[in-house]
XYZ file of N, CA, C and O in Angstrom:
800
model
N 155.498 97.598 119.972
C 154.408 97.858 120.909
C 153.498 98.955 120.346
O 153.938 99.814 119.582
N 152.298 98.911 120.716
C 151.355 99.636 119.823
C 150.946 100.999 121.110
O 150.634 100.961 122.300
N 151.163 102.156 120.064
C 151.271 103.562 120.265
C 149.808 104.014 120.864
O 148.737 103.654 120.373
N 149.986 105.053 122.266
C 148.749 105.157 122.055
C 147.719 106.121 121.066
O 146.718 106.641 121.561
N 147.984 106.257 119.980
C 147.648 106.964 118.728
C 147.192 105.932 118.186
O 146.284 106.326 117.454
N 147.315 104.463 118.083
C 147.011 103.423 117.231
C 146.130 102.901 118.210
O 145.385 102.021 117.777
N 146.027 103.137 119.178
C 145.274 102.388 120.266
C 143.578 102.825 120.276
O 142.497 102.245 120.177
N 144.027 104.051 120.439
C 142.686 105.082 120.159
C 141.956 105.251 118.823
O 140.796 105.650 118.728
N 142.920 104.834 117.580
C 142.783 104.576 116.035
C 141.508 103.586 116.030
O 140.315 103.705 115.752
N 142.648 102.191 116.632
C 141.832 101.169 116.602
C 140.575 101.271 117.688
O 139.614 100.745 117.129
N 140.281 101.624 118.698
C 138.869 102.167 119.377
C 137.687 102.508 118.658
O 136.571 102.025 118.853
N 138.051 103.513 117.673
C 137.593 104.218 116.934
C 137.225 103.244 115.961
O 136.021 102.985 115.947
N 138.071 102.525 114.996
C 137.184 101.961 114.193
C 136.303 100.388 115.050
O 135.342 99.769 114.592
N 136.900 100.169 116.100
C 135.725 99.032 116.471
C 134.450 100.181 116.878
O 133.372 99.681 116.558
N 134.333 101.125 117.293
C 132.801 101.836 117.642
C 132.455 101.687 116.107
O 131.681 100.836 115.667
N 133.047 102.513 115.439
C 132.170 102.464 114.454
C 131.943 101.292 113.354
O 131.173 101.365 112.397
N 132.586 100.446 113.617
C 131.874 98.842 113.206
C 131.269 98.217 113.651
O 131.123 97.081 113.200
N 130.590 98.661 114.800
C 129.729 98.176 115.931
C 128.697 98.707 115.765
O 127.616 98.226 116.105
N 128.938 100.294 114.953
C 127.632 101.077 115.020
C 126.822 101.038 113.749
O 125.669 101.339 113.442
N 127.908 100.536 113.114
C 127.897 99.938 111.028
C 126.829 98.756 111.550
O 125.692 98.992 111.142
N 126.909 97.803 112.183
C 126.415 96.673 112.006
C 124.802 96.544 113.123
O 123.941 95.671 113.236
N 125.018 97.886 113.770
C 124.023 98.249 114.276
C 122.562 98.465 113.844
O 121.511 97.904 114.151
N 123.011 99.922 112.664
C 122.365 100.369 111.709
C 122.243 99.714 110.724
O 121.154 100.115 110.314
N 122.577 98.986 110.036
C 122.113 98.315 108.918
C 120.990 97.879 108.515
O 120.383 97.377 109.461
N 120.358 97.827 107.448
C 119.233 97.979 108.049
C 118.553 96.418 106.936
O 117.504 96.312 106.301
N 119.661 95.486 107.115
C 119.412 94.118 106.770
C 119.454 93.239 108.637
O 119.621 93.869 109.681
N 119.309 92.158 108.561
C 119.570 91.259 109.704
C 120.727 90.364 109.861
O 120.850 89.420 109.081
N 121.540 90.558 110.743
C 122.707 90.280 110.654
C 123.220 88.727 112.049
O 123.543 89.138 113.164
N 123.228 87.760 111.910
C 123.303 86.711 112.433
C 125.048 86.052 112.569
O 125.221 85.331 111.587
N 125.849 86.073 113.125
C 127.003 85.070 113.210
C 127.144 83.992 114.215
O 127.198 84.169 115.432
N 127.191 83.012 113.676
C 127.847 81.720 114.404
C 129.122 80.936 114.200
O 129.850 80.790 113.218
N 129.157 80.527 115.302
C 130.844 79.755 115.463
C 130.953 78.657 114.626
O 130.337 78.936 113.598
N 131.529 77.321 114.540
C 131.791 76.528 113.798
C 130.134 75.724 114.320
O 129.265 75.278 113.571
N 130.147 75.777 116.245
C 129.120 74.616 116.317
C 127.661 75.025 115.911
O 126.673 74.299 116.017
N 127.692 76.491 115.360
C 126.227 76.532 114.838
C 125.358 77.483 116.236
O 124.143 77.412 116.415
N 126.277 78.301 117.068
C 126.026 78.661 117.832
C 126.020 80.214 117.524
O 126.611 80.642 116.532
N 125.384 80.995 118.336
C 125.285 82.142 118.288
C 125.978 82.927 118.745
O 126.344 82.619 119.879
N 126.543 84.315 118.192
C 128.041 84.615 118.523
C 127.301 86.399 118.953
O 127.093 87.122 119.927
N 127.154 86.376 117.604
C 126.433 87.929 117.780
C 125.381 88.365 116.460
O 125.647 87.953 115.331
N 124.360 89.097 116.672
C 123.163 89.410 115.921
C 123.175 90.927 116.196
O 123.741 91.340 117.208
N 122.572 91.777 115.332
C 122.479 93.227 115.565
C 121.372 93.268 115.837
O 120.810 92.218 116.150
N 120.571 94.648 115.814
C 119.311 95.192 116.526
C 118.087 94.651 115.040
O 116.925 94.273 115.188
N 118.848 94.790 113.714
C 117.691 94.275 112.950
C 116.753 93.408 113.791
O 115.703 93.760 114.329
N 117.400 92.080 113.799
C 116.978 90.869 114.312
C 116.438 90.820 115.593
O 115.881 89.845 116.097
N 116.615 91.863 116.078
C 115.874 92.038 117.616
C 114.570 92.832 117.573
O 113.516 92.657 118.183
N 115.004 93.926 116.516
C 113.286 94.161 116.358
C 112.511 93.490 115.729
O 111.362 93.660 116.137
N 112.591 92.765 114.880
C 111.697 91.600 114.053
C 111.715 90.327 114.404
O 111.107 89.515 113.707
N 112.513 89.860 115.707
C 112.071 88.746 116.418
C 111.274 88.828 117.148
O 111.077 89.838 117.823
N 110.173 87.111 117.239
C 109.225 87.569 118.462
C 109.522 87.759 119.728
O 110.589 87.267 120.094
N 109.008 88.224 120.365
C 109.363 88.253 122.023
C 109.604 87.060 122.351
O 110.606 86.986 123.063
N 108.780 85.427 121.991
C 109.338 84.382 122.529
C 110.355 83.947 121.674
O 110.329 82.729 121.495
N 111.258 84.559 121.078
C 112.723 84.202 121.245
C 113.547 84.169 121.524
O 114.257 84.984 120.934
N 114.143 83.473 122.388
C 115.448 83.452 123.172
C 116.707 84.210 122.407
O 117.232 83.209 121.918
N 117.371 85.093 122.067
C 118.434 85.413 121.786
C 119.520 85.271 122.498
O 120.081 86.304 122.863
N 119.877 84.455 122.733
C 121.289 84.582 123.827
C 122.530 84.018 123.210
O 122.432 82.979 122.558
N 123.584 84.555 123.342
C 125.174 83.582 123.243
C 125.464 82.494 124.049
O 125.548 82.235 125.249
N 125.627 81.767 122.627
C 125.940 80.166 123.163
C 125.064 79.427 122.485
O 125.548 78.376 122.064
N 123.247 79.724 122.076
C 122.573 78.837 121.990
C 122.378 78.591 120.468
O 122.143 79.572 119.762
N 122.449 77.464 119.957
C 121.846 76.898 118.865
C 121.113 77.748 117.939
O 119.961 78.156 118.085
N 121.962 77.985 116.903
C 120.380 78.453 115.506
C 119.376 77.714 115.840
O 118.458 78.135 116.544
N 119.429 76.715 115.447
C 118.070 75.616 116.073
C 117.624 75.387 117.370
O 116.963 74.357 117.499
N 117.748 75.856 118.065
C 117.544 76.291 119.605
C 116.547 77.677 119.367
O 115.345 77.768 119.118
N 117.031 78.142 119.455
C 116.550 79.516 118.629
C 115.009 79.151 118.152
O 113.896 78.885 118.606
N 115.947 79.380 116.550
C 114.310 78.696 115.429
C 114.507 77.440 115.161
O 115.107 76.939 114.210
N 113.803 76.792 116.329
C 113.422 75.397 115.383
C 113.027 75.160 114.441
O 113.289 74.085 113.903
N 112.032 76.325 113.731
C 111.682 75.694 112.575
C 112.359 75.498 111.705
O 111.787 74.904 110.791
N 113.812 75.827 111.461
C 115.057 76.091 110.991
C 115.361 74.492 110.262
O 115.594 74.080 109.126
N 115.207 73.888 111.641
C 116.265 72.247 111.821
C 115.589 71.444 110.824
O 114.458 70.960 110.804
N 117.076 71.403 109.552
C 116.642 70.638 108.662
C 116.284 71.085 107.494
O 116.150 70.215 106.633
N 116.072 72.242 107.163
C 115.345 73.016 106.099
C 116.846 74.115 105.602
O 117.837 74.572 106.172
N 116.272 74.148 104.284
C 117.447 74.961 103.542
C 118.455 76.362 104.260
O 119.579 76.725 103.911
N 117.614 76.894 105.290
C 118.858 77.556 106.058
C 119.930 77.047 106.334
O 121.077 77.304 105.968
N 119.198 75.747 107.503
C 120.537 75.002 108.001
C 121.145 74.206 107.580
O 121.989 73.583 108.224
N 120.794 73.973 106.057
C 121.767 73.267 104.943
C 122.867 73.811 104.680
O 124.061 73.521 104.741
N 122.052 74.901 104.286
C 123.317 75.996 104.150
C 124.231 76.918 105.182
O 125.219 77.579 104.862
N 123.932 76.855 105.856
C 124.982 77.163 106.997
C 125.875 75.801 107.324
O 127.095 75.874 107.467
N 125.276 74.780 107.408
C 126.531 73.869 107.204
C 127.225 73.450 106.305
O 128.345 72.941 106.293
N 126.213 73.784 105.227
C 127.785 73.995 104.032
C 128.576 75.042 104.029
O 129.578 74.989 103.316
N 128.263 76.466 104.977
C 129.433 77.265 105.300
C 130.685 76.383 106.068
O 131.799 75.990 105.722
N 129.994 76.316 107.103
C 130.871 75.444 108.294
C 131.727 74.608 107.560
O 132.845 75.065 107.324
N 131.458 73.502 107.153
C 131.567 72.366 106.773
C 132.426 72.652 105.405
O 133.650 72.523 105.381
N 131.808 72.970 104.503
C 132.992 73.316 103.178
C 133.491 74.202 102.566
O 134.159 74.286 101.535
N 133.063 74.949 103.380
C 133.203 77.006 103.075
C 132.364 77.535 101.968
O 132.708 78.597 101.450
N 131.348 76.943 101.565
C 130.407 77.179 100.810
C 129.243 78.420 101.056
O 128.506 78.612 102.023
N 129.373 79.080 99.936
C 128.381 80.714 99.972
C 126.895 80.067 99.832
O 126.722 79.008 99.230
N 126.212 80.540 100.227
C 124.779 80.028 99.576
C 124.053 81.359 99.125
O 124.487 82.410 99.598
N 123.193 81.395 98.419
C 121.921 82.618 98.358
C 120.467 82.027 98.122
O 119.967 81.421 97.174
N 120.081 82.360 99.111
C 118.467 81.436 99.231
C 117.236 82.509 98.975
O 116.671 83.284 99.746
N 117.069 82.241 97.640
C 115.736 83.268 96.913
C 114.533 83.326 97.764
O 114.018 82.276 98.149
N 114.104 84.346 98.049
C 112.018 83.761 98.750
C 111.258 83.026 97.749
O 110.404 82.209 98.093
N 111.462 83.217 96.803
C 110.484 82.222 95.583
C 110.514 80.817 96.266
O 109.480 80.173 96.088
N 111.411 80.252 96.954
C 111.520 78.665 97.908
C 111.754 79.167 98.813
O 111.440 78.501 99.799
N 112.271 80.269 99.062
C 111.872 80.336 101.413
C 111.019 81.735 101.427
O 111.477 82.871 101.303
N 110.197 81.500 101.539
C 109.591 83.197 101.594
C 109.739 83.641 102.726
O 109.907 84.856 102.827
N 109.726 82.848 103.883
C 109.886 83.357 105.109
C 110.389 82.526 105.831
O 109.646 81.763 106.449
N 111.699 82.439 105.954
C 112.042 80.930 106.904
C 112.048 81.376 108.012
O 111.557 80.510 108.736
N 112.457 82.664 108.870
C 113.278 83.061 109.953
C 111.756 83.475 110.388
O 110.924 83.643 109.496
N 111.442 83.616 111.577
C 110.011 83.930 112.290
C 110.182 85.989 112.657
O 110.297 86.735 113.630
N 110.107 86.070 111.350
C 110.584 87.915 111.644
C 109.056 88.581 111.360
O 108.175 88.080 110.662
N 109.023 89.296 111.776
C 107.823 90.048 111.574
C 107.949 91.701 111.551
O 108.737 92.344 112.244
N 106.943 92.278 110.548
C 107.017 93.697 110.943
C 105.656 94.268 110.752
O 104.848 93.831 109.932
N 105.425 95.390 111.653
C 104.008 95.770 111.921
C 103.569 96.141 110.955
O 104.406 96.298 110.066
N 102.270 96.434 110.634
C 101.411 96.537 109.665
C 100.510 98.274 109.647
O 99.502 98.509 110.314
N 100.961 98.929 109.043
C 101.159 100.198 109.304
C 99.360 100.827 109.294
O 98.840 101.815 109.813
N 98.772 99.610 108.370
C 97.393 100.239 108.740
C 96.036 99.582 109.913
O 94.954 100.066 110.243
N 96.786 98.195 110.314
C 95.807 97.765 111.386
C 96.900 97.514 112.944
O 96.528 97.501 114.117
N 97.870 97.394 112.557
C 98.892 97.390 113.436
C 98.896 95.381 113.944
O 99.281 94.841 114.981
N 98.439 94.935 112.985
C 99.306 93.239 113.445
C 100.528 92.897 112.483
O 100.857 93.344 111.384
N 101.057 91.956 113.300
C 102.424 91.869 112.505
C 102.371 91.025 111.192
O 101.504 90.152 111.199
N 103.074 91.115 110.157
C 103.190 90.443 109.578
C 104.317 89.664 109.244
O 105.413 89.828 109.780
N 104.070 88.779 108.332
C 105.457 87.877 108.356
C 106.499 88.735 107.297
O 106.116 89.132 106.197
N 107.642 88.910 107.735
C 108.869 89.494 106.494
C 109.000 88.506 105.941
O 109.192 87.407 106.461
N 108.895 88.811 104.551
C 109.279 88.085 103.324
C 110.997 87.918 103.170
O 111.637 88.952 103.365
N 111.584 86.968 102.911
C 113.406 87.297 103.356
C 113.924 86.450 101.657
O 113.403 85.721 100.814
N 115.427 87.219 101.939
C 115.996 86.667 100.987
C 117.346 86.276 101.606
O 117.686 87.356 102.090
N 118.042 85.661 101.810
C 118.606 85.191 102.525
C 120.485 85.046 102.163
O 120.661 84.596 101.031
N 121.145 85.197 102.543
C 122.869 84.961 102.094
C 123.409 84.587 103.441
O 123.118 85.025 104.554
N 124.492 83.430 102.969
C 125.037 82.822 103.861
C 126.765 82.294 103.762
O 127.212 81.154 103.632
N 127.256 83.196 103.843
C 128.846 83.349 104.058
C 129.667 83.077 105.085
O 129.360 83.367 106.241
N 130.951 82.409 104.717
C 131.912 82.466 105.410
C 132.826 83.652 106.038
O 133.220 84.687 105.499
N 132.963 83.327 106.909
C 133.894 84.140 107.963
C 135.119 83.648 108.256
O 135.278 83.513 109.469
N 136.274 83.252 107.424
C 137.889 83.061 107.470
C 138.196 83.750 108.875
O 138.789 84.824 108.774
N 137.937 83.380 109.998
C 138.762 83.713 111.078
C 140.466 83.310 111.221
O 140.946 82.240 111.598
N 141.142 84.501 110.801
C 142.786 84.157 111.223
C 143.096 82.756 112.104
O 142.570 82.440 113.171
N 143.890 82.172 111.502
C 144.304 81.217 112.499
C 143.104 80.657 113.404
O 143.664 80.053 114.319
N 141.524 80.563 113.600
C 140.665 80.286 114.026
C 139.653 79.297 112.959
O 139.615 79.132 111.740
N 138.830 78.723 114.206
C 137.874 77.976 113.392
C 136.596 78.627 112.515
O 136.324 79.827 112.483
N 136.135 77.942 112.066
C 135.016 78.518 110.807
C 133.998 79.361 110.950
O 133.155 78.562 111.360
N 133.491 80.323 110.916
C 132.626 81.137 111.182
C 131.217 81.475 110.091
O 131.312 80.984 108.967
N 130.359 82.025 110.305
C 129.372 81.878 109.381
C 128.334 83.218 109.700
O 128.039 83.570 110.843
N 127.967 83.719 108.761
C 127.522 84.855 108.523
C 126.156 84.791 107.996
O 126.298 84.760 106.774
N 124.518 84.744 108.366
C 123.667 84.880 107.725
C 123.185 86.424 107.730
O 123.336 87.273 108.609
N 122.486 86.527 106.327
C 121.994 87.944 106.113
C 120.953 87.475 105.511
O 120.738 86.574 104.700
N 120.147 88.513 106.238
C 118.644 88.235 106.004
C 117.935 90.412 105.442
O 117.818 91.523 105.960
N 117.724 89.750 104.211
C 116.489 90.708 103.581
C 115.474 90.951 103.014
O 114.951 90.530 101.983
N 115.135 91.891 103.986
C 113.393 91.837 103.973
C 112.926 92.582 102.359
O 112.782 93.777 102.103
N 112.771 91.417 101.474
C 111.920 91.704 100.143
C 110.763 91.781 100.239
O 110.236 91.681 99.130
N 109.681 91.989 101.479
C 108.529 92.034 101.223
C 107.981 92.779 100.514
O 106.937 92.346 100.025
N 108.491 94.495 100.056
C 108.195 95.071 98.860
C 107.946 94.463 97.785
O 106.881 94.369 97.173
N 109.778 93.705 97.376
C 109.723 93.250 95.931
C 108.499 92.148 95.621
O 107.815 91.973 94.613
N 108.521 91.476 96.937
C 106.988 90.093 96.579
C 105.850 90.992 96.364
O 105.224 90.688 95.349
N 105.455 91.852 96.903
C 104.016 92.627 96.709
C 104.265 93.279 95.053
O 103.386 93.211 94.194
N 105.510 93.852 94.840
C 105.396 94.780 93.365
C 105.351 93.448 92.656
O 104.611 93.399 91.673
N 105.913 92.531 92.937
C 105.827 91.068 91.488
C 104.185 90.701 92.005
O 103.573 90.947 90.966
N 103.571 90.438 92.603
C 102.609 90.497 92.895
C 101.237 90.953 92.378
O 100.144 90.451 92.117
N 102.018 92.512 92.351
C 100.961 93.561 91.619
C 100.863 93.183 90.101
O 99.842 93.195 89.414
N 102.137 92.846 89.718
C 102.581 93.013 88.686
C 102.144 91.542 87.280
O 101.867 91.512 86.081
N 102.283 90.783 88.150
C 101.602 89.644 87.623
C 99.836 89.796 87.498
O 99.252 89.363 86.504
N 99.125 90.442 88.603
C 97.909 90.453 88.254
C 97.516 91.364 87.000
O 96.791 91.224 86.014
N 98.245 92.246 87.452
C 98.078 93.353 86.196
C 97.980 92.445 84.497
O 97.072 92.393 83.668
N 99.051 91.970 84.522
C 99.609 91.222 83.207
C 98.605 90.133 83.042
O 98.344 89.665 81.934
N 98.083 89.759 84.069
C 96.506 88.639 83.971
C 95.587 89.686 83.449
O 94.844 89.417 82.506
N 95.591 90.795 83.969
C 94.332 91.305 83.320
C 94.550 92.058 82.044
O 93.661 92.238 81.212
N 96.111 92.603 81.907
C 95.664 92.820 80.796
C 95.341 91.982 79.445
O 94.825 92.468 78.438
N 95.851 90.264 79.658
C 95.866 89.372 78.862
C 94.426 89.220 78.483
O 94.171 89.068 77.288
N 93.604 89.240 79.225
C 92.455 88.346 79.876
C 91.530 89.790 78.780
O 90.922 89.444 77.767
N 91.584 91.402 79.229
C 91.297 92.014 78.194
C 91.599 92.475 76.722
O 91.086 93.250 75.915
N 92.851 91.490 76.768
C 93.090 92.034 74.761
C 92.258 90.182 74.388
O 92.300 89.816 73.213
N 91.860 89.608 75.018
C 90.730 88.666 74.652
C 89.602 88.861 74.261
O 89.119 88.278 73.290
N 88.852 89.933 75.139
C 87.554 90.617 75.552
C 86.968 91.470 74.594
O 87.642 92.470 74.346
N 85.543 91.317 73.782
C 85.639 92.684 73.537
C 84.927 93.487 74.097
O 83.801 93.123 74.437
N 85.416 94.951 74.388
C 85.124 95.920 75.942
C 83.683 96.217 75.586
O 83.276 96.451 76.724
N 82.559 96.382 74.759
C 81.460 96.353 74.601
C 80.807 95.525 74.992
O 80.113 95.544 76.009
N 80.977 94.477 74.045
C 80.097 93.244 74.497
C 80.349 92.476 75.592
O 79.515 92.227 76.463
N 81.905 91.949 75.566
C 81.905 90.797 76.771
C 82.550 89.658 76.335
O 83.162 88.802 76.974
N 82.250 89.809 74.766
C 82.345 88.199 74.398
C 83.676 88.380 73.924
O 84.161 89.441 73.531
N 84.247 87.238 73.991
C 85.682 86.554 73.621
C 85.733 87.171 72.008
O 84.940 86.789 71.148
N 86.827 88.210 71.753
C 87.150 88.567 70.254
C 88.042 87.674 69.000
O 88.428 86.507 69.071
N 88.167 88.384 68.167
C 88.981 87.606 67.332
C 90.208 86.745 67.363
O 90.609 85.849 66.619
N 90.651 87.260 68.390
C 92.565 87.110 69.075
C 92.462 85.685 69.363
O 93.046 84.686 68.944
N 91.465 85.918 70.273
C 91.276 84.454 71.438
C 90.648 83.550 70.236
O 91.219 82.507 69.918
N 89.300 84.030 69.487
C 88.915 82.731 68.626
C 90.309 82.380 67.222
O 90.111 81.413 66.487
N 91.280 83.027 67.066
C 92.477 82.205 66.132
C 93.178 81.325 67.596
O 93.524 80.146 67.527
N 93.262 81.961 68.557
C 94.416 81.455 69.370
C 93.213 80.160 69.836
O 93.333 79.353 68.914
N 92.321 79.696 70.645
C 91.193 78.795 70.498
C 91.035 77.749 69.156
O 90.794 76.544 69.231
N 91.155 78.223 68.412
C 91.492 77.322 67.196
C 92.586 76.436 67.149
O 92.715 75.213 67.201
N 93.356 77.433 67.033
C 94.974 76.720 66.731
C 94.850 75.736 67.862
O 95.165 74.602 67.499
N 94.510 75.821 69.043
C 94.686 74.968 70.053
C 94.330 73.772 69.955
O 95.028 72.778 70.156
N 92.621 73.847 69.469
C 91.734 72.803 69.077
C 92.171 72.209 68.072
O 91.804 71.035 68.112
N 92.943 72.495 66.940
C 93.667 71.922 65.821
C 94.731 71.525 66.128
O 95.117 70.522 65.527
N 95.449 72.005 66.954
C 96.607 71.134 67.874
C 96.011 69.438 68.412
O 96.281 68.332 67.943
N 95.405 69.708 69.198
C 94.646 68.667 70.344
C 94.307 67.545 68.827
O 94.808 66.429 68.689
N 93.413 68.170 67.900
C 92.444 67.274 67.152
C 93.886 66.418 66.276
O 93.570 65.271 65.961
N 95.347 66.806 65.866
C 95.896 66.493 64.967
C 96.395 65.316 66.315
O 96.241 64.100 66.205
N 97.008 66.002 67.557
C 97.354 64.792 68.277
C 96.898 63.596 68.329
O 97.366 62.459 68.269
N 95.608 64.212 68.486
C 94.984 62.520 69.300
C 94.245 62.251 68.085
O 93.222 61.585 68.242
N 94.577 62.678 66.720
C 93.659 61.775 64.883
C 92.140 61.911 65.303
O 91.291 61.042 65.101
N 91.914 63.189 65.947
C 90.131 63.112 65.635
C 89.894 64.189 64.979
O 90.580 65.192 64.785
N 88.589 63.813 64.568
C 87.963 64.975 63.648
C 87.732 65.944 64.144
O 87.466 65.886 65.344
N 87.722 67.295 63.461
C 87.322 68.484 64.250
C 86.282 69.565 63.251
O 86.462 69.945 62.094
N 85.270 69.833 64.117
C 84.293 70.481 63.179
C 84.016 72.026 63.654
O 84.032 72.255 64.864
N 83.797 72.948 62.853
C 83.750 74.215 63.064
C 81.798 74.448 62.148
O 81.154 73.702 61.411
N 81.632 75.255 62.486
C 80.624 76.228 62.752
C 80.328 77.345 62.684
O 80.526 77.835 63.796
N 79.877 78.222 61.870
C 80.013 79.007 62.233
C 78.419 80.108 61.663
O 77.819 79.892 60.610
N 78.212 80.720 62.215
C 76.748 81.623 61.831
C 76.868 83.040 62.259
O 77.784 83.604 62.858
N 76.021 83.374 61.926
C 75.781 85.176 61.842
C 74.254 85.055 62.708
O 73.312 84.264 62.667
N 74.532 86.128 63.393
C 73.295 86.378 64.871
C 73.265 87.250 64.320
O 74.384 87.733 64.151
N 72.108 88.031 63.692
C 71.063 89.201 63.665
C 70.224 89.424 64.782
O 69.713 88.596 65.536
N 70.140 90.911 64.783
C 68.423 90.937 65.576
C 67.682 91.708 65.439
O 67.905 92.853 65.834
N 66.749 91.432 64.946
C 65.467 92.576 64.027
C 64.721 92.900 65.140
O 63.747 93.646 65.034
């Protein structure tokens, strides 16, 4: 029979796994075998819209319809169903879940960018359980973002030359080779040109 020293033990760590899953500061979703909603933390309550029903009992897809059918709920039934992990990149869901977070300089919401994991829950002697975690990469999409334009421009200026304007040496070998590519493919002739612009 359990002591009350173990009683109060165990108290103690359910508060503070309650308060763990509280704070976290990912989105935390569990459902039962039928795909039902068991329990969600406060993430998911502040970045859901107001017209979402959150309640126990009801349907992921009840919920977010936009869900039904699309790679979330693939993968949550391959939790269910074969105990299968999934990890769903934003590069193919950028935003599946309807989360939003305010916009610090006009104040409308925007959509969270998510990255998504979807695990099993081995309930003892119980049926299958399922775990989605949802994180908000909207940083990382804006820095790849930044980061790609940057790399456009700096491509676009080791082409350039910064005086004039006109396309430099780099681009006219790399322009060549291309055109001598194309001309050997398809057996046509290829003619070059070339002159000197003075201006008195």
């Amino acid at each position: 029979m359990e002591n009350l020293g173990d009683s109060l033990a165990n108290q103690t760590r359910h508060k503070l796994l309650a308060e763990i899953v509280r704070s976290v500061g990912i989105g935390l979703i569990v459902l039962d075998a039928e795909e039902r909603l068991v329990l969600w933390n406060s993430w998911v309550e502040k970045h859901a819209p107001l017209s979402v029903g959150l309640r126990q009992g009801k349907k992921l897809t009840e919920v977010f319809p936009d869900l039904e059918g699309g790679r979330v709920h693939g993968a949550v039934r391959g939790v269910l169903l074969n105990n299968y992990s999934s990890v769903l990149s934003q590069s193919l869901n950028k935003a599946p879940f309807p989360f939003h977070a305010k916009n610090r300089v006009e104040g409308a919401p925007d959509r969270i960018q998510q990255a998504i994991q979807v695990t099993p829950l081995n309930m003892a002697g119980g049926k299958p359980h399922c775990l989605v975690q949802i994180f908000d990469v909207t940083c990382a999409v804006a820095r790849e973002k930044m980061l790609r334009q940057q790399a456009l421009e700096l491509q676009v200026s080791s082409y350039v030359d910064g005086l004039t304007g006109i396309a430099n040496r780099r681009r006219f070998d790399e322009y060549l080779d291309n055109e001598f590519r194309r001309a050997r493919r398809a057996g046509t002739p290829l003619s070059l040109i070339m002159a000197d612009l003075r201006s008195e």
